[in-house]
PDB file of C-alpha atoms in Angstrom:
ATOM      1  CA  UNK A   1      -5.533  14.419  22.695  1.00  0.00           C
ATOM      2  CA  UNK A   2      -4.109  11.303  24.385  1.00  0.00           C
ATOM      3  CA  UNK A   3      -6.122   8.124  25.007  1.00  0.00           C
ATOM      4  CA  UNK A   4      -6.249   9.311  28.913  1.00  0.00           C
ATOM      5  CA  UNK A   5      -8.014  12.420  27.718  1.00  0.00           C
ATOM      6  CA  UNK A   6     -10.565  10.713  25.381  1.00  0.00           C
ATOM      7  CA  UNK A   7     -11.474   8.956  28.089  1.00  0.00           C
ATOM      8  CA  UNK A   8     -12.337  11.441  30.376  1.00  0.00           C
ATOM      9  CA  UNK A   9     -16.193  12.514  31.175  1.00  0.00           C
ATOM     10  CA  UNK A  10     -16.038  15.431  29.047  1.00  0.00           C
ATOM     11  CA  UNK A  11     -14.498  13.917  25.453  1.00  0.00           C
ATOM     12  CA  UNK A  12     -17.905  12.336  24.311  1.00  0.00           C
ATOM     13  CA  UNK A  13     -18.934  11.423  20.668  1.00  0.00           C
ATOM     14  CA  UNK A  14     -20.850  14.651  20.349  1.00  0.00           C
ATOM     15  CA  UNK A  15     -17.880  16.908  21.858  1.00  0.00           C
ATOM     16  CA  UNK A  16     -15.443  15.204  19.769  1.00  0.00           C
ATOM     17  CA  UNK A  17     -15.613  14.325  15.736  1.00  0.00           C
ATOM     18  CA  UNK A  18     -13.274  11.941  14.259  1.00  0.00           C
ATOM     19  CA  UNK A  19     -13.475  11.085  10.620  1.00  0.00           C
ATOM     20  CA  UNK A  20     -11.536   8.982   8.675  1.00  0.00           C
ATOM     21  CA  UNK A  21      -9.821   9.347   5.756  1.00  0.00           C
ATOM     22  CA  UNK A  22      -8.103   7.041   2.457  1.00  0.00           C
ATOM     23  CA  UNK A  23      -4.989   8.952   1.338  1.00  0.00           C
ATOM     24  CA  UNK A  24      -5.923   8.865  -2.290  1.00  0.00           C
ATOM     25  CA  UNK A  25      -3.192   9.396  -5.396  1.00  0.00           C
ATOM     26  CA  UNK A  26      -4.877  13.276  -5.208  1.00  0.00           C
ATOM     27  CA  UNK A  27      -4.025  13.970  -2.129  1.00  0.00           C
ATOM     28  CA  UNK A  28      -0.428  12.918  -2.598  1.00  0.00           C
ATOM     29  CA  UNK A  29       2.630  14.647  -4.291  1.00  0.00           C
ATOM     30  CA  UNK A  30       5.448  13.287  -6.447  1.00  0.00           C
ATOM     31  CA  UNK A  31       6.638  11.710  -3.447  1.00  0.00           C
ATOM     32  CA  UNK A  32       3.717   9.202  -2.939  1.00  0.00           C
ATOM     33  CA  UNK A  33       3.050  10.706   0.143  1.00  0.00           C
ATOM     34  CA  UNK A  34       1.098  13.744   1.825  1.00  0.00           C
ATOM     35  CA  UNK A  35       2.183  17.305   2.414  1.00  0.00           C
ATOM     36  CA  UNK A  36       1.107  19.978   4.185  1.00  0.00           C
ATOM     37  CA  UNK A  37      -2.024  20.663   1.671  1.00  0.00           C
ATOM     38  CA  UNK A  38      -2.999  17.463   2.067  1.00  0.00           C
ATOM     39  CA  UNK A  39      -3.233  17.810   5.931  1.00  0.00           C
ATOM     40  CA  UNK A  40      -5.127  21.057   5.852  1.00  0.00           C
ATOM     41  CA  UNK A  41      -7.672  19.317   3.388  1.00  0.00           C
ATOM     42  CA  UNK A  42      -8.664  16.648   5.444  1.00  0.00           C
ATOM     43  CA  UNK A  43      -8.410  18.967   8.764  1.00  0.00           C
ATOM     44  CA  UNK A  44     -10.979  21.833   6.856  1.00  0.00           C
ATOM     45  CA  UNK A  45     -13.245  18.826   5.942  1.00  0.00           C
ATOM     46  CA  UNK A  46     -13.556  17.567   9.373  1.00  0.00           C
ATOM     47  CA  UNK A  47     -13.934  20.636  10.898  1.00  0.00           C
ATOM     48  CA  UNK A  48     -16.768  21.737   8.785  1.00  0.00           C
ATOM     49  CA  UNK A  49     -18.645  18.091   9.757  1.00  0.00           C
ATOM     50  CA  UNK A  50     -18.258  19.132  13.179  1.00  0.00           C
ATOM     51  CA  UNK A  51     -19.578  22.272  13.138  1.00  0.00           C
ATOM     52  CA  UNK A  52     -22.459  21.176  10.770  1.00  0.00           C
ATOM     53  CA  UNK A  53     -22.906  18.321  13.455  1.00  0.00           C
ATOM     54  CA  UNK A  54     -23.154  20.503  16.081  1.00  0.00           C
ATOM     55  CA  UNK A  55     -25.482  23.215  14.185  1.00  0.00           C
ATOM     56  CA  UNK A  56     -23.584  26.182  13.874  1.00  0.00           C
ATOM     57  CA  UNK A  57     -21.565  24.857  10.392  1.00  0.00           C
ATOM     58  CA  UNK A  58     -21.319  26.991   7.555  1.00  0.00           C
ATOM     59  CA  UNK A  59     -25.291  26.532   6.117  1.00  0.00           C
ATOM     60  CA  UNK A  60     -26.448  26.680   9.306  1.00  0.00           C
ATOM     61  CA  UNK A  61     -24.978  30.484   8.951  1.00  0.00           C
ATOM     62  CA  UNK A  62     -25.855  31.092   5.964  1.00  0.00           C
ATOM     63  CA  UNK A  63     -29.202  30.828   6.483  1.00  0.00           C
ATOM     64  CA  UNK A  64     -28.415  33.616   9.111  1.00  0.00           C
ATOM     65  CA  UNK A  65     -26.121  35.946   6.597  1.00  0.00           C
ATOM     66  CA  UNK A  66     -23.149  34.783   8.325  1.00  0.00           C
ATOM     67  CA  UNK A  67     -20.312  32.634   7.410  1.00  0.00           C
ATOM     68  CA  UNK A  68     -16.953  31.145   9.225  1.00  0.00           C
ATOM     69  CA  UNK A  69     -13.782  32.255   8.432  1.00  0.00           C
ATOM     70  CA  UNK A  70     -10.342  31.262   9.167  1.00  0.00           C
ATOM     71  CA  UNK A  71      -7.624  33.720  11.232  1.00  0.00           C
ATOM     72  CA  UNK A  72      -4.771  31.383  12.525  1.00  0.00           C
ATOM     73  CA  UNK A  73      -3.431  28.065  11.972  1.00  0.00           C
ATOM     74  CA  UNK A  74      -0.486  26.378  13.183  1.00  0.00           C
ATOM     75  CA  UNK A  75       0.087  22.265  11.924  1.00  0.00           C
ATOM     76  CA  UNK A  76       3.401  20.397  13.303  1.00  0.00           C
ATOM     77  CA  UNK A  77       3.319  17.407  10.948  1.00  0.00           C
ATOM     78  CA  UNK A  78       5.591  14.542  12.392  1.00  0.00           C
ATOM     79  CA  UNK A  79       4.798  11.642   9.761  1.00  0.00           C
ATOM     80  CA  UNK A  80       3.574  12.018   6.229  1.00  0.00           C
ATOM     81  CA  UNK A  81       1.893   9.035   5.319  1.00  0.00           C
ATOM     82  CA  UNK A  82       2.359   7.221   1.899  1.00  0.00           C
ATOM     83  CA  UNK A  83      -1.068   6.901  -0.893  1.00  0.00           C
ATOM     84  CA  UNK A  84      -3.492   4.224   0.106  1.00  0.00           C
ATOM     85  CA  UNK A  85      -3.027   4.353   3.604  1.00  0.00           C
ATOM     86  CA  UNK A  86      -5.742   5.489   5.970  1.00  0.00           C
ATOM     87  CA  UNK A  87      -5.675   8.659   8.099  1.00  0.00           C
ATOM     88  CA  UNK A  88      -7.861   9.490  11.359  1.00  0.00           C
ATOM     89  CA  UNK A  89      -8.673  13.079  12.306  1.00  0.00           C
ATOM     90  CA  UNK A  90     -10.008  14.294  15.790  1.00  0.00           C
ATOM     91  CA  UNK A  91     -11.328  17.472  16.134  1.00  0.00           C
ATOM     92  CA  UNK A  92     -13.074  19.387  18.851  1.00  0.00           C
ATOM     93  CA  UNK A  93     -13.774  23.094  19.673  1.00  0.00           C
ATOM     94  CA  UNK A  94     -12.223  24.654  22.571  1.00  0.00           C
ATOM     95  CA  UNK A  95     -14.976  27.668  22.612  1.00  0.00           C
ATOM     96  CA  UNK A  96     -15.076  31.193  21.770  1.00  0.00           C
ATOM     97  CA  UNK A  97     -13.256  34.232  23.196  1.00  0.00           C
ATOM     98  CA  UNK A  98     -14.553  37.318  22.004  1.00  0.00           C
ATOM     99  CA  UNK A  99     -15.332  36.781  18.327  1.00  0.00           C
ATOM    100  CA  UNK A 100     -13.027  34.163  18.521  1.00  0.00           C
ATOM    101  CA  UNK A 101     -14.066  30.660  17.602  1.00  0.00           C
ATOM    102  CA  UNK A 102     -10.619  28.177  18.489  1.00  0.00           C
ATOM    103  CA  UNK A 103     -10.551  24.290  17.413  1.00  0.00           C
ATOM    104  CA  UNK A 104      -7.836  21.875  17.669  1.00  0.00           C
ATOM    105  CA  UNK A 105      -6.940  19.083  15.966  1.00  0.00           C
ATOM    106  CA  UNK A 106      -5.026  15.501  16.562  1.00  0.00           C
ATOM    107  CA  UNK A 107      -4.469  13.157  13.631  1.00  0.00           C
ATOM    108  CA  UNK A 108      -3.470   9.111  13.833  1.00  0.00           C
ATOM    109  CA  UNK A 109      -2.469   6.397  11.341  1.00  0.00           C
ATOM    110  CA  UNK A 110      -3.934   3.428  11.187  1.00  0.00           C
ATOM    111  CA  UNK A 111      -1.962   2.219  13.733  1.00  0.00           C
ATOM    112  CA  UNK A 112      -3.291   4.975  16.514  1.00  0.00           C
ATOM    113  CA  UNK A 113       0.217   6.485  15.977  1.00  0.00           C
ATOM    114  CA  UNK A 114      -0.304  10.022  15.942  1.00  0.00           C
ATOM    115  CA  UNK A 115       1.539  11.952  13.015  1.00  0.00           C
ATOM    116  CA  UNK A 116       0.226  15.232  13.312  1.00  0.00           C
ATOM    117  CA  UNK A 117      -1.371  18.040  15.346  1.00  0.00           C
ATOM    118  CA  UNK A 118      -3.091  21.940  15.114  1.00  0.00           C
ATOM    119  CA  UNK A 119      -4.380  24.304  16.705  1.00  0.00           C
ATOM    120  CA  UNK A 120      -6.849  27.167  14.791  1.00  0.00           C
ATOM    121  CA  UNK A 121      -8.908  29.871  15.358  1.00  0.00           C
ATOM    122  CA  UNK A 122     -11.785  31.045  13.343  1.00  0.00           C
ATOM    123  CA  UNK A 123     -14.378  34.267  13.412  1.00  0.00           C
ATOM    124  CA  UNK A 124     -17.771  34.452  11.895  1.00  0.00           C
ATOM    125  CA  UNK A 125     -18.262  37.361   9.432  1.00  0.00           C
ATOM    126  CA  UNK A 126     -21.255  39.151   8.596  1.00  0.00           C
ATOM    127  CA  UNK A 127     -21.903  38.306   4.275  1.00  0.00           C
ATOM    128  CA  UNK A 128     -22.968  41.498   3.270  1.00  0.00           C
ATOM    129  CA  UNK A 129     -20.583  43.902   5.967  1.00  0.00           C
ATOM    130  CA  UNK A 130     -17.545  41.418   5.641  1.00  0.00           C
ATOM    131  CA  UNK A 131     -17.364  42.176   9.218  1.00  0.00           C
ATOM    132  CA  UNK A 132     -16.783  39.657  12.520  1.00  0.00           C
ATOM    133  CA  UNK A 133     -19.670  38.885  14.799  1.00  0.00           C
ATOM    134  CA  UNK A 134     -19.502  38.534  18.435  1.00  0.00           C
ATOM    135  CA  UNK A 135     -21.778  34.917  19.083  1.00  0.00           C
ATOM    136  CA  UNK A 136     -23.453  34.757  22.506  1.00  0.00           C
ATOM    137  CA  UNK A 137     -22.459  31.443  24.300  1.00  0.00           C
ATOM    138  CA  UNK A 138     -26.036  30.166  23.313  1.00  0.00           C
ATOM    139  CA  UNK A 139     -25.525  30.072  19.703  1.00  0.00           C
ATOM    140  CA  UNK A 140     -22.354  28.566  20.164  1.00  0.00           C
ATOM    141  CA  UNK A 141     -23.748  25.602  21.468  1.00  0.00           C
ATOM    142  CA  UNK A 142     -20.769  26.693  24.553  1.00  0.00           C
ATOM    143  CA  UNK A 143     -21.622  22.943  26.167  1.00  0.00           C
ATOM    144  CA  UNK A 144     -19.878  21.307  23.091  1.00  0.00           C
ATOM    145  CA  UNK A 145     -16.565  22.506  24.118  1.00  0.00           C
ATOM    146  CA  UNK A 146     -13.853  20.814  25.337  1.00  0.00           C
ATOM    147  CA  UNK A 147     -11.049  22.681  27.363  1.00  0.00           C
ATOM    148  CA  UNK A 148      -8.151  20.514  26.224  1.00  0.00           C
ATOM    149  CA  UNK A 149      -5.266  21.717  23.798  1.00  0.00           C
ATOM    150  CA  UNK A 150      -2.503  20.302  21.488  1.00  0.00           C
ATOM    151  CA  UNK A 151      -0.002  22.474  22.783  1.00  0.00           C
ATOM    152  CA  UNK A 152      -0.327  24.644  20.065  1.00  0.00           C
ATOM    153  CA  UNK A 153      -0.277  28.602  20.003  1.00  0.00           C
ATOM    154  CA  UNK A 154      -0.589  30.270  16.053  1.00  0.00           C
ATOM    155  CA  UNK A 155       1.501  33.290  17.033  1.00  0.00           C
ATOM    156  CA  UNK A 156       1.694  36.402  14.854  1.00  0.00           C
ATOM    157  CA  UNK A 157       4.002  36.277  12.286  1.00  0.00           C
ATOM    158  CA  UNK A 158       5.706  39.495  12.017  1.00  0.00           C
ATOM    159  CA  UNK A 159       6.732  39.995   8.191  1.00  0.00           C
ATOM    160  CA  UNK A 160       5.821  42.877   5.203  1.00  0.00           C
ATOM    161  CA  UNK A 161       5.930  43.140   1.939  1.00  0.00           C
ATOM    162  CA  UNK A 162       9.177  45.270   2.548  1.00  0.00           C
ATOM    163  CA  UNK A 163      10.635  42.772   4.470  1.00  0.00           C
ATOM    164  CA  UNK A 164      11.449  40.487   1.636  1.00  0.00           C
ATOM    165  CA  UNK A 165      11.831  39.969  -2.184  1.00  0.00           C
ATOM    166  CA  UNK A 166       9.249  39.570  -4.799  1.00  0.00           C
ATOM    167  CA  UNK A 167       8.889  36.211  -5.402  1.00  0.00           C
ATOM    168  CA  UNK A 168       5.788  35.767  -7.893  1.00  0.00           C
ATOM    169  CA  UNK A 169       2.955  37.837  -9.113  1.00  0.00           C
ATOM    170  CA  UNK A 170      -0.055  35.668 -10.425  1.00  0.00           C
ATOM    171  CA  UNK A 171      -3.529  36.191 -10.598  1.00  0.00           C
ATOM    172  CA  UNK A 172      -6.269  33.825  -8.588  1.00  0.00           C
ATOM    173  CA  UNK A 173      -7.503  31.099 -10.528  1.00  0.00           C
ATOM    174  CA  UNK A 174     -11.813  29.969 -10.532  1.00  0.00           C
ATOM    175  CA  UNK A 175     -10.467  26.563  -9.366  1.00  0.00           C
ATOM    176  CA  UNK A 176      -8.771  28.598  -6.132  1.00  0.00           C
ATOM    177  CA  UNK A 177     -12.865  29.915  -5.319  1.00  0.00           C
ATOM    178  CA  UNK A 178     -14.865  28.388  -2.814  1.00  0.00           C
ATOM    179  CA  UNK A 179     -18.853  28.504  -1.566  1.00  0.00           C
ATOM    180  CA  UNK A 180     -17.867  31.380   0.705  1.00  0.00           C
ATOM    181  CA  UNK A 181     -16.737  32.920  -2.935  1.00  0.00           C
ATOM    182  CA  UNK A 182     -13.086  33.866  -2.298  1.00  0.00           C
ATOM    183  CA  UNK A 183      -9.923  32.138  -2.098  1.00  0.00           C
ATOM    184  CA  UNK A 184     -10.125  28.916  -0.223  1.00  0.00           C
ATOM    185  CA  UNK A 185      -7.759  28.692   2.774  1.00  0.00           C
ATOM    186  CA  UNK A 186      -5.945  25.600   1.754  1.00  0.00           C
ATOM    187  CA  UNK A 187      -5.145  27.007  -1.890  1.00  0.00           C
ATOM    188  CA  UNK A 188      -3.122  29.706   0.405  1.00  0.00           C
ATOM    189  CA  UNK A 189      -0.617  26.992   1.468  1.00  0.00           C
ATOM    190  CA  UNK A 190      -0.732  25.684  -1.782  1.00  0.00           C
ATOM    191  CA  UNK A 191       0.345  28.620  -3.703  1.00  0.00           C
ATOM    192  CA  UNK A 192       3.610  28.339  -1.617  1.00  0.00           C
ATOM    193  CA  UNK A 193       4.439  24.664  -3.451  1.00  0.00           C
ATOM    194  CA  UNK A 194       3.505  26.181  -6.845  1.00  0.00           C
ATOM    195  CA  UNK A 195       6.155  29.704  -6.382  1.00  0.00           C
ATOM    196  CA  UNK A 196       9.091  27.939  -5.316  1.00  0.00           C
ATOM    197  CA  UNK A 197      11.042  25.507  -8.068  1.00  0.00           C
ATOM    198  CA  UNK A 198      10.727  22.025  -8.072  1.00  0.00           C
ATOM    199  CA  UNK A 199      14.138  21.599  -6.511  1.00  0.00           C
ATOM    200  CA  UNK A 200      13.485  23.356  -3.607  1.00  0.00           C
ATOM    201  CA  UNK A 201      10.379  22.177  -3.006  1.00  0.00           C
ATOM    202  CA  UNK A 202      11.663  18.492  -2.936  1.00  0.00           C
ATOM    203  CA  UNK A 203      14.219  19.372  -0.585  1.00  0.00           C
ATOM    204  CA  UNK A 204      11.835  21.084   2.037  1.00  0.00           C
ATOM    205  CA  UNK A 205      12.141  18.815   5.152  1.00  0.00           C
ATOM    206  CA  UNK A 206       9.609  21.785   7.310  1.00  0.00           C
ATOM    207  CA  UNK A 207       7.447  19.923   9.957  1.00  0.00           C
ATOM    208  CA  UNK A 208       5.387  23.158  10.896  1.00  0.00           C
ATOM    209  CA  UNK A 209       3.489  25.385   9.068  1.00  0.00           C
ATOM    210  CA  UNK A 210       1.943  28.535  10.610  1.00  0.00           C
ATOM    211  CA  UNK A 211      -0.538  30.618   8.750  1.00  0.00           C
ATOM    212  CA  UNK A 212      -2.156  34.276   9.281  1.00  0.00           C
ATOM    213  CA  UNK A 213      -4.936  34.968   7.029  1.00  0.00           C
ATOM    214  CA  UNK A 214      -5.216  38.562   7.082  1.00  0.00           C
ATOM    215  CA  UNK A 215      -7.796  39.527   3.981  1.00  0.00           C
ATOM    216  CA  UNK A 216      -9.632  38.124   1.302  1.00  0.00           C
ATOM    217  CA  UNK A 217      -8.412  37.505  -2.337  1.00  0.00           C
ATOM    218  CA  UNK A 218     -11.539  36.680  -4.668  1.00  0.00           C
ATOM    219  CA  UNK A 219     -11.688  36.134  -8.435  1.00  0.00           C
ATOM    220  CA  UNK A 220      -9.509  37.537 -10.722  1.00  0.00           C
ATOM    221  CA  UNK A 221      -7.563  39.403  -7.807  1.00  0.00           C
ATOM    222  CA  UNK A 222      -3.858  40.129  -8.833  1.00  0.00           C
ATOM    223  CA  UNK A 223      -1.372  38.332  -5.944  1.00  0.00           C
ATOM    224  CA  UNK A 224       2.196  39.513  -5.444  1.00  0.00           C
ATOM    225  CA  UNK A 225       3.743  37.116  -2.820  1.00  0.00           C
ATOM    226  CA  UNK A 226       7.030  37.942  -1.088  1.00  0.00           C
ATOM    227  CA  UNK A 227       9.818  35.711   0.327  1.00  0.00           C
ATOM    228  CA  UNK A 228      11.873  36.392   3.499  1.00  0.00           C
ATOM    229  CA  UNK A 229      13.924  32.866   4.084  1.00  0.00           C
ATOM    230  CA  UNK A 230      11.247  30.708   4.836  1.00  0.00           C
ATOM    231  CA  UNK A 231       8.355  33.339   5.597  1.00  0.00           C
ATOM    232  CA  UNK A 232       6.072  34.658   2.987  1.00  0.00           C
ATOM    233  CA  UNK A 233       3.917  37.406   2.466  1.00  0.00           C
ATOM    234  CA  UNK A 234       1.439  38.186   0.192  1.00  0.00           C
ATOM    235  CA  UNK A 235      -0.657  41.203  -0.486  1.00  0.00           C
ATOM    236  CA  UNK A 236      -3.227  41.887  -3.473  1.00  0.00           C
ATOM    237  CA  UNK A 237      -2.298  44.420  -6.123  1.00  0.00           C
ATOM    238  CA  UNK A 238      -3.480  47.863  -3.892  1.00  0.00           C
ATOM    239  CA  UNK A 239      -1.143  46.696  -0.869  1.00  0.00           C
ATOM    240  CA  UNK A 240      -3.840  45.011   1.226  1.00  0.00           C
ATOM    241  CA  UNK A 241      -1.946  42.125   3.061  1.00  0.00           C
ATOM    242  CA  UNK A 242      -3.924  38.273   2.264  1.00  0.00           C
ATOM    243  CA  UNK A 243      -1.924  36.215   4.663  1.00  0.00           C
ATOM    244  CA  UNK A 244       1.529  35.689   6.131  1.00  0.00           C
ATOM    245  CA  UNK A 245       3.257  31.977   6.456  1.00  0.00           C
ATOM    246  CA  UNK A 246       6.510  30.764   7.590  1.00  0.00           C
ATOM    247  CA  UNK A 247       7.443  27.496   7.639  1.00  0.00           C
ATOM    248  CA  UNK A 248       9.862  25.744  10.053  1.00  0.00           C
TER     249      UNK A 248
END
């Protein structure tokens, strides 16, 4: 969101959230500078202060049986930014569609340079059915939306399991669980960094990442990810798919 569009009647404080951030030596790889973990970190942070901000954040559904959940994600990253530096992320909602909750995302250096952008959507579950849940425009809070985009899409990513090659089988670790009690979203994008080798990995010159999370992967849940070029697939141990990514 450009500085004309911040400006404009409907970007208030409430509508959007920026928080800032100090790139700390954990958020940081052997480079000294961020990745694309790092960016979904700071964007899942500030989109959870949002919501909580705007009262339908993840205790606020709890309290109702309900929790948020992640479907799509696209980041284009066009500066990584070195540790001890400070970051800026906006965020705002662009409203529901269906069970479909979308949010975008804008992110500036300290000079108001903008080095990254997303797009995501998101669907409340039900806890106990594991099931989505269609939100009236009332308990959305539908006047905190903003109907402004990055230019962002998260398209489908169309990839199996017999697509590629088997890559890695591992199982999910306790430090991969998080208060919803499976597999945290970012550890997803992580587990990419941690199947290639270290060569490759510090060769990767990707600016985009684009995620589908398709399923849930909980504790002890055995992973077999697959590789096709720079896509990847990976399904749990009974063939149910967890997410596609490809990177490019």
């Amino acid at each position: 969101m450009n500085n004309e569009l911040c400006n404009s009647p409907q970007c208030d404080n409430r509508k959007i959230f920026k928080r800032n951030f100090r790139v700390d030596v954990f958020h940081v790889d052997h480079t000294g500078k961020t990745n694309f973990v790092s960016f979904f970190n700071f964007m899942q942070e500030a989109a959870l202060k949002h919501a909580q901000i705007l009262g339908f954040g993840s205790f606020d559904l709890f309290s109702r049986n309900l929790t948020w959940v992640v479907t799509r994600f696209e980041l284009q990253v066009l500066k990584n930014i070195s540790w001890d530096n400070e970051i800026i992320v906006k965020t705002w909602s662009r409203g529901m569609i269906g069970p479909y909750a979308f949010r975008d995302f804008e992110i500036f250096d300290s000079h108001d340079q903008i080095i990254a952008k997303a797009s995501s959507s998101w669907v409340p579950i039900d806890l106990g059915t594991r099931k989505p849940v269609v939100f009236k425009n009332e308990d959305f809070h539908d006047d905190a939306k903003i109907n402004v985009d990055v230019g962002i899409d998260p398209s489908k990513i169309h990839l199996g399991k017999d697509d590629g090659i088997l890559i890695k089988s591992f199982y999910v670790n306790n430090s991969d669980i998080d208060i919803n009690h499976h597999v945290n979203n970012t550890k997803y994008v992580q587990w990419l960094y941690d199947a290639v080798t270290f060569e490759e990995q510090s060769s990767w010159a990707y600016q985009t990442i684009a995620v589908n999370y398709l399923g849930e992967a909980r504790a002890n849940d055995k992973i077999n990810l697959y590789r096709k070029d720079s896509a990847f697939y990976a399904c749990l141990e009974n063939g149910n798919a967890i997410f596609k990514i490809k990177l490019f």
